[in-house]
Amino acid sequence: MSVAAMLHPDNDEVIEYVTAVLDRQLFGLPIARVQDVFVPARLTRVPLAPTEVAGVLNLRGRIVTIVDLRRRVGLPPRQAGAAAMAIGIEQGGEAYGLLVDSVGEVMRISDAIRAPNPVNLDPRLADVSAGVYRLERELLIVLDVDRVLDFGATSRAA
Amino acid sequence: VAQSALLRPLKDGPMDDLLREFLTETNESLNVLDVELVRFEQDPNNAEILANIFRLVHTIKGTCGFLGLQRLEALAHSAETLMGQFRSGRAVTRDAVSLILTTIDRIKGLLDALEAEHCEPDGADHDITAALELLSATPPPPAPVMGAEAAGSNAGARSVAEPSEDISFGMPPPGEPVTNGDAERSDRIASQSIRVNLDTLDHLMTMVSELVLTRNQLLEIARRTPDGEFKVPLQRLSNVTAELQEGVMKTRMQPIGTAWQKLPRIVRDLATDLGRRISLELAGAETELDRQVLDLIKDPLTHMVRNCAAHGIEPPEERRAAGKPEHGTIRLAAHHQAGHIIIEIADDGRGLDTVRIRAKAVALGLAAEADVEKMSESQLHRFIFAPGFTTAAEVTNIAGRGVGMDVARANIDTIGGTIDVRSKAGEGTVFTIKIPLTMAIVSALIVEAGGDRFAIPQLAVLEMVRVRADSEHRVDWLKDTPVLRSRNKLLPLVHLKKLLAIDSDARIDTENGFIVVVQIGSDTFGIVVDSVLQTEEIVVKPMSATLSHITMFSGNTILGDGSVIMIIDPHGIAEAIGTTGVARAPHEVETTEEAYAGEEQTTPMLLFRAGSEQQKAVPLSLVTRLEVIDARTMESADGQRLLQYRGQLMPLVPVNENVRVREEGSQPFVVFSDEERTMGLLVDEIVDIVDDPLQIELTSDRPGVLGSAVIKGQATEVIDISHFLPLAFGDRYGRVERQATPRKVLLVDDQAFFRNLLSPIIGAAGYAVTIAAGAGDAMNLIKNGERFDVVLSDLDMPDMSGFELAQMLRDDPLTAGVPVIGLAPVESSDMIRCARQFGIRDCVAKFDRNGLIAALEMSRAALEQAA
């Protein structure tokens, strides 16, 4: 339990999220997990890779594996030529980039209003969701970064 | 780790330099001592080991005295006293060795403190010195003090050790060659080498890697600007960089034995603790690999050896009950293979407990109950690499805490290696680790397929072939299998675009295209690509965890132009070919395991029809090429059909008189050749290539037919090529009766063509044939206890001729009676006379099938008369 949470016994912890939009849906990633945000360029496709992997690219001398979030959560593919952004994260000493439509502002949200996944949430979304915030005008789905990258087992078995 | 710590400067000043040198050297000596003591315990009569131990301890003692390190000196002195008694014949007991090992541990502890504090820590070691002195004072059970008077098994050992008494006073006596030589050698090495801080080497390596990348970028720029004035200096820079890189790599190579140094001691201590009897065998300790890689595998290896000792090897009673020797064996072996180092850790213990693994896998939620029931043993065994997996019923301080194999695997994964396990209940377990020699830089061929670029490691590449319809290299289709004809061989081809599912409709463009011929073990195959761009030194980076399951790639890399490309893993491709049913390479029969007589062995066969509906076959390895020509280009002279073929006249012979030799249209034929002559065998239709076990069931007396075999469920005539070559070239031909009593024939020939040609003929005549690819192979077979009734040897072989082989067989009493028949390129009376002088019974021309069979029959008859 963090210091903030202990100071606010009613669980009023404030978490910062980097927000991103995918097919008009708002997503949030805990800022602590985000390394950087970059425009993906010169993507190399990887033959025989799981469909979620859009390819690999060279980001300042490091090889980054780009995961297409749309494919990961089962959304329709992005229109050809449409702009995309990548959110850089690190897992197990490896660099990954999550491909999204656009990256929004950083939001500070009180954890108190976080709700568990609605039961009718699309199972592919529920698979990567760590809960939902009901914001004033829309819903924000919190991404569980580790689960987002844990598609190896499912797609390999398929 | 200890080494690098020691290399940190302590403090300036002459005393510190001396101390540092002392610490480094003593630590090295102690590591050697550990190993030697364990050896000594197992082999107490080995005077050489004892002399070595004695010398090491004495040196330590002497240096400690010189530096005024009293505690260390006292410890070394007490240990030396006890060892002096060993040398004078005291029985070597486990307790005594344990005590000396404890002393060494204490010395190590003191050295660590000395390194940190720059002076000996306060305290005393009376516990150990007292124990040592007590043991020395206790009269040992068989205590012959004077070596010369001693009798029994120890006497020999001691009498050798005796002269080395003088060593303890610094000067090796001149009469002691072993120690003397050692000392001289180490002096020489010391004066030729310097110690370099490992950080310095690592830094150097990083800089060279950067330099290589920069050089690549420059080359890339130069490639785009064709006539730049930079070309020449850049080439020079490139060469210097390459040499520098090689040099730096070399400084980082270390024998794997350095990672094994502590193992004998660990196994010995474990065995003592657990009451097991275990011997550790080490093979290939001199195999070198990159220091960085070595560091990363050291711990996993140690852990796995511990596991073998703790879980693998059973207690002596259990082993005895199972009918195994009480002494368990752990074997560690390393060798190089195609840019990798293969390490095997094998034990002859109880094997993995499949039942328990299955239960544990379900309990841990790694697999569903229903799934594990369907899994094969080897699939189940792989669960031991899963995080937190252990099957040890009780957790000991040795192993069984479940933080073992998954950590070992993770370490091996990081360096781009793989680990696998094979186990058989009651027989033992073998772990196989395959790791790259270096993680740093490899030379690769950059190719393009389907618009994407890929890197193929140069190490596996034999050659590159440009395919053109009119060139020597052509692509043929045998049913659905593309093959490359290259230098009298047919190689299976795999299309990179197709294999990587980039373009599944890819057809091989027979007019244009590139084939990268690669060799993996004994398999040779061609990878078809659209173009070959350049070669480049690439820095191998492992694939991310989400992609590491793709076996076709061994990693990825950043090219000079900044883009990322995949590195092809030829091993992965070889495996894929094996499973997708592409014809295997018609590789040469090189080893005796693949001898024709083997029942499991398959032979790639070319199937065709000629003269009848019945399928006919010929071993694919004998086939040079498959051709289809316009029938009108065939010529005729003296009733012999001829074809102008590659600037020469090639005779064409129909397989039999029923073959429909076409007047026009296309005429298929099969080309055979030996080293000089080439002929075409006219057929009606080429059917397929199959890879089946070849078992000639009925021999045939019809000329040109070896016999019948069942291939792909059909009765098939196996054609005797040797019948047609002389026919095409007008050699004489006759027939001789043969009998079918199995006799063992050893066929020695350096050329695969003749081995493949002759072994079916001899086999069909009722002999059991074993093949050797040279005189050396033949001698090895005989050394390994193989016995033969007749040896049939080529006379003209590169390393050792048939004459020499015959001589050697004559000289060996075991084989002196075995008749040797020489195979000559042509028959000549001179040759026969010469052969007789070497004890060669008979000489036959290689194409004289019947002469050969006759000679075999005669030698057999002679043998039976003699018997």
PDB file of C-alpha atoms in Angstrom, chain A residues 5-74:
ATOM      1  CA  ALA A   5      -3.341   5.303   0.177  1.00  0.00           C
ATOM      2  CA  MET A   6      -2.435   5.202   3.857  1.00  0.00           C
ATOM      3  CA  LEU A   7      -3.046   8.916   4.223  1.00  0.00           C
ATOM      4  CA  HIS A   8      -6.472   8.532   2.673  1.00  0.00           C
ATOM      5  CA  PRO A   9      -8.168   5.718   4.533  1.00  0.00           C
ATOM      6  CA  ASP A  10     -11.205   5.946   2.231  1.00  0.00           C
ATOM      7  CA  ASN A  11      -8.930   4.694  -0.560  1.00  0.00           C
ATOM      8  CA  ASP A  12      -8.743   8.097  -2.180  1.00  0.00           C
ATOM      9  CA  GLU A  13      -5.477   7.394  -3.993  1.00  0.00           C
ATOM     10  CA  VAL A  14      -4.825   9.556  -7.017  1.00  0.00           C
ATOM     11  CA  ILE A  15      -3.231   7.804  -9.962  1.00  0.00           C
ATOM     12  CA  GLU A  16      -1.847   9.436 -13.077  1.00  0.00           C
ATOM     13  CA  TYR A  17      -2.742   7.866 -16.387  1.00  0.00           C
ATOM     14  CA  VAL A  18      -1.433   8.421 -19.880  1.00  0.00           C
ATOM     15  CA  THR A  19      -4.582   8.336 -21.988  1.00  0.00           C
ATOM     16  CA  ALA A  20      -4.954   7.005 -25.485  1.00  0.00           C
ATOM     17  CA  VAL A  21      -7.778   6.609 -27.936  1.00  0.00           C
ATOM     18  CA  LEU A  22      -8.560   3.511 -29.921  1.00  0.00           C
ATOM     19  CA  ASP A  23     -11.576   3.504 -32.202  1.00  0.00           C
ATOM     20  CA  ARG A  24     -13.105   6.381 -30.156  1.00  0.00           C
ATOM     21  CA  GLN A  25     -12.692   4.450 -26.871  1.00  0.00           C
ATOM     22  CA  LEU A  26     -10.567   6.054 -24.140  1.00  0.00           C
ATOM     23  CA  PHE A  27      -7.885   3.945 -22.473  1.00  0.00           C
ATOM     24  CA  GLY A  28      -5.496   4.741 -19.660  1.00  0.00           C
ATOM     25  CA  LEU A  29      -2.046   3.393 -18.815  1.00  0.00           C
ATOM     26  CA  PRO A  30      -0.499   3.973 -15.384  1.00  0.00           C
ATOM     27  CA  ILE A  31       2.154   6.638 -15.980  1.00  0.00           C
ATOM     28  CA  ALA A  32       4.697   4.670 -14.001  1.00  0.00           C
ATOM     29  CA  ARG A  33       4.745   2.026 -16.740  1.00  0.00           C
ATOM     30  CA  VAL A  34       5.110   4.444 -19.645  1.00  0.00           C
ATOM     31  CA  GLN A  35       8.621   5.149 -20.873  1.00  0.00           C
ATOM     32  CA  ASP A  36       7.880   7.491 -23.724  1.00  0.00           C
ATOM     33  CA  VAL A  37       5.513   8.243 -26.574  1.00  0.00           C
ATOM     34  CA  PHE A  38       6.777   8.168 -30.149  1.00  0.00           C
ATOM     35  CA  VAL A  39       5.687   8.162 -33.768  1.00  0.00           C
ATOM     36  CA  PRO A  40       6.377   4.678 -35.122  1.00  0.00           C
ATOM     37  CA  ALA A  41       8.502   4.862 -38.259  1.00  0.00           C
ATOM     38  CA  ARG A  42      10.122   2.253 -40.529  1.00  0.00           C
ATOM     39  CA  LEU A  43       8.304  -0.662 -39.055  1.00  0.00           C
ATOM     40  CA  THR A  44       9.639  -4.058 -40.103  1.00  0.00           C
ATOM     41  CA  ARG A  45       7.026  -6.772 -40.227  1.00  0.00           C
ATOM     42  CA  VAL A  46       7.903 -10.083 -38.600  1.00  0.00           C
ATOM     43  CA  PRO A  47       6.826 -13.120 -40.603  1.00  0.00           C
ATOM     44  CA  LEU A  48       5.068 -15.844 -38.626  1.00  0.00           C
ATOM     45  CA  ALA A  49       4.574 -13.486 -35.684  1.00  0.00           C
ATOM     46  CA  PRO A  50       1.355 -13.487 -33.645  1.00  0.00           C
ATOM     47  CA  THR A  51      -1.191 -11.191 -35.315  1.00  0.00           C
ATOM     48  CA  GLU A  52      -0.983  -8.780 -32.373  1.00  0.00           C
ATOM     49  CA  VAL A  53       2.609  -7.933 -33.270  1.00  0.00           C
ATOM     50  CA  ALA A  54       2.654  -5.191 -35.900  1.00  0.00           C
ATOM     51  CA  GLY A  55       6.409  -5.428 -36.315  1.00  0.00           C
ATOM     52  CA  VAL A  56       9.690  -4.220 -34.895  1.00  0.00           C
ATOM     53  CA  LEU A  57      11.521  -0.928 -35.254  1.00  0.00           C
ATOM     54  CA  ASN A  58      14.703   0.794 -34.243  1.00  0.00           C
ATOM     55  CA  LEU A  59      14.189   3.437 -31.595  1.00  0.00           C
ATOM     56  CA  ARG A  60      17.467   5.163 -30.812  1.00  0.00           C
ATOM     57  CA  GLY A  61      19.478   1.966 -31.235  1.00  0.00           C
ATOM     58  CA  ARG A  62      17.081  -0.313 -29.398  1.00  0.00           C
ATOM     59  CA  ILE A  63      14.842  -2.830 -31.089  1.00  0.00           C
ATOM     60  CA  VAL A  64      11.239  -2.231 -30.048  1.00  0.00           C
ATOM     61  CA  THR A  65       8.468  -4.769 -30.592  1.00  0.00           C
ATOM     62  CA  ILE A  66       5.310  -2.955 -31.660  1.00  0.00           C
ATOM     63  CA  VAL A  67       2.012  -4.437 -30.498  1.00  0.00           C
ATOM     64  CA  ASP A  68      -1.110  -3.251 -32.268  1.00  0.00           C
ATOM     65  CA  LEU A  69      -3.618  -2.610 -29.472  1.00  0.00           C
ATOM     66  CA  ARG A  70      -6.530  -2.661 -31.904  1.00  0.00           C
ATOM     67  CA  ARG A  71      -5.680  -6.221 -32.869  1.00  0.00           C
ATOM     68  CA  ARG A  72      -4.969  -7.103 -29.267  1.00  0.00           C
ATOM     69  CA  VAL A  73      -8.442  -6.117 -28.071  1.00  0.00           C
ATOM     70  CA  GLY A  74     -10.248  -7.235 -31.196  1.00  0.00           C
TER      71      GLY A  74
END
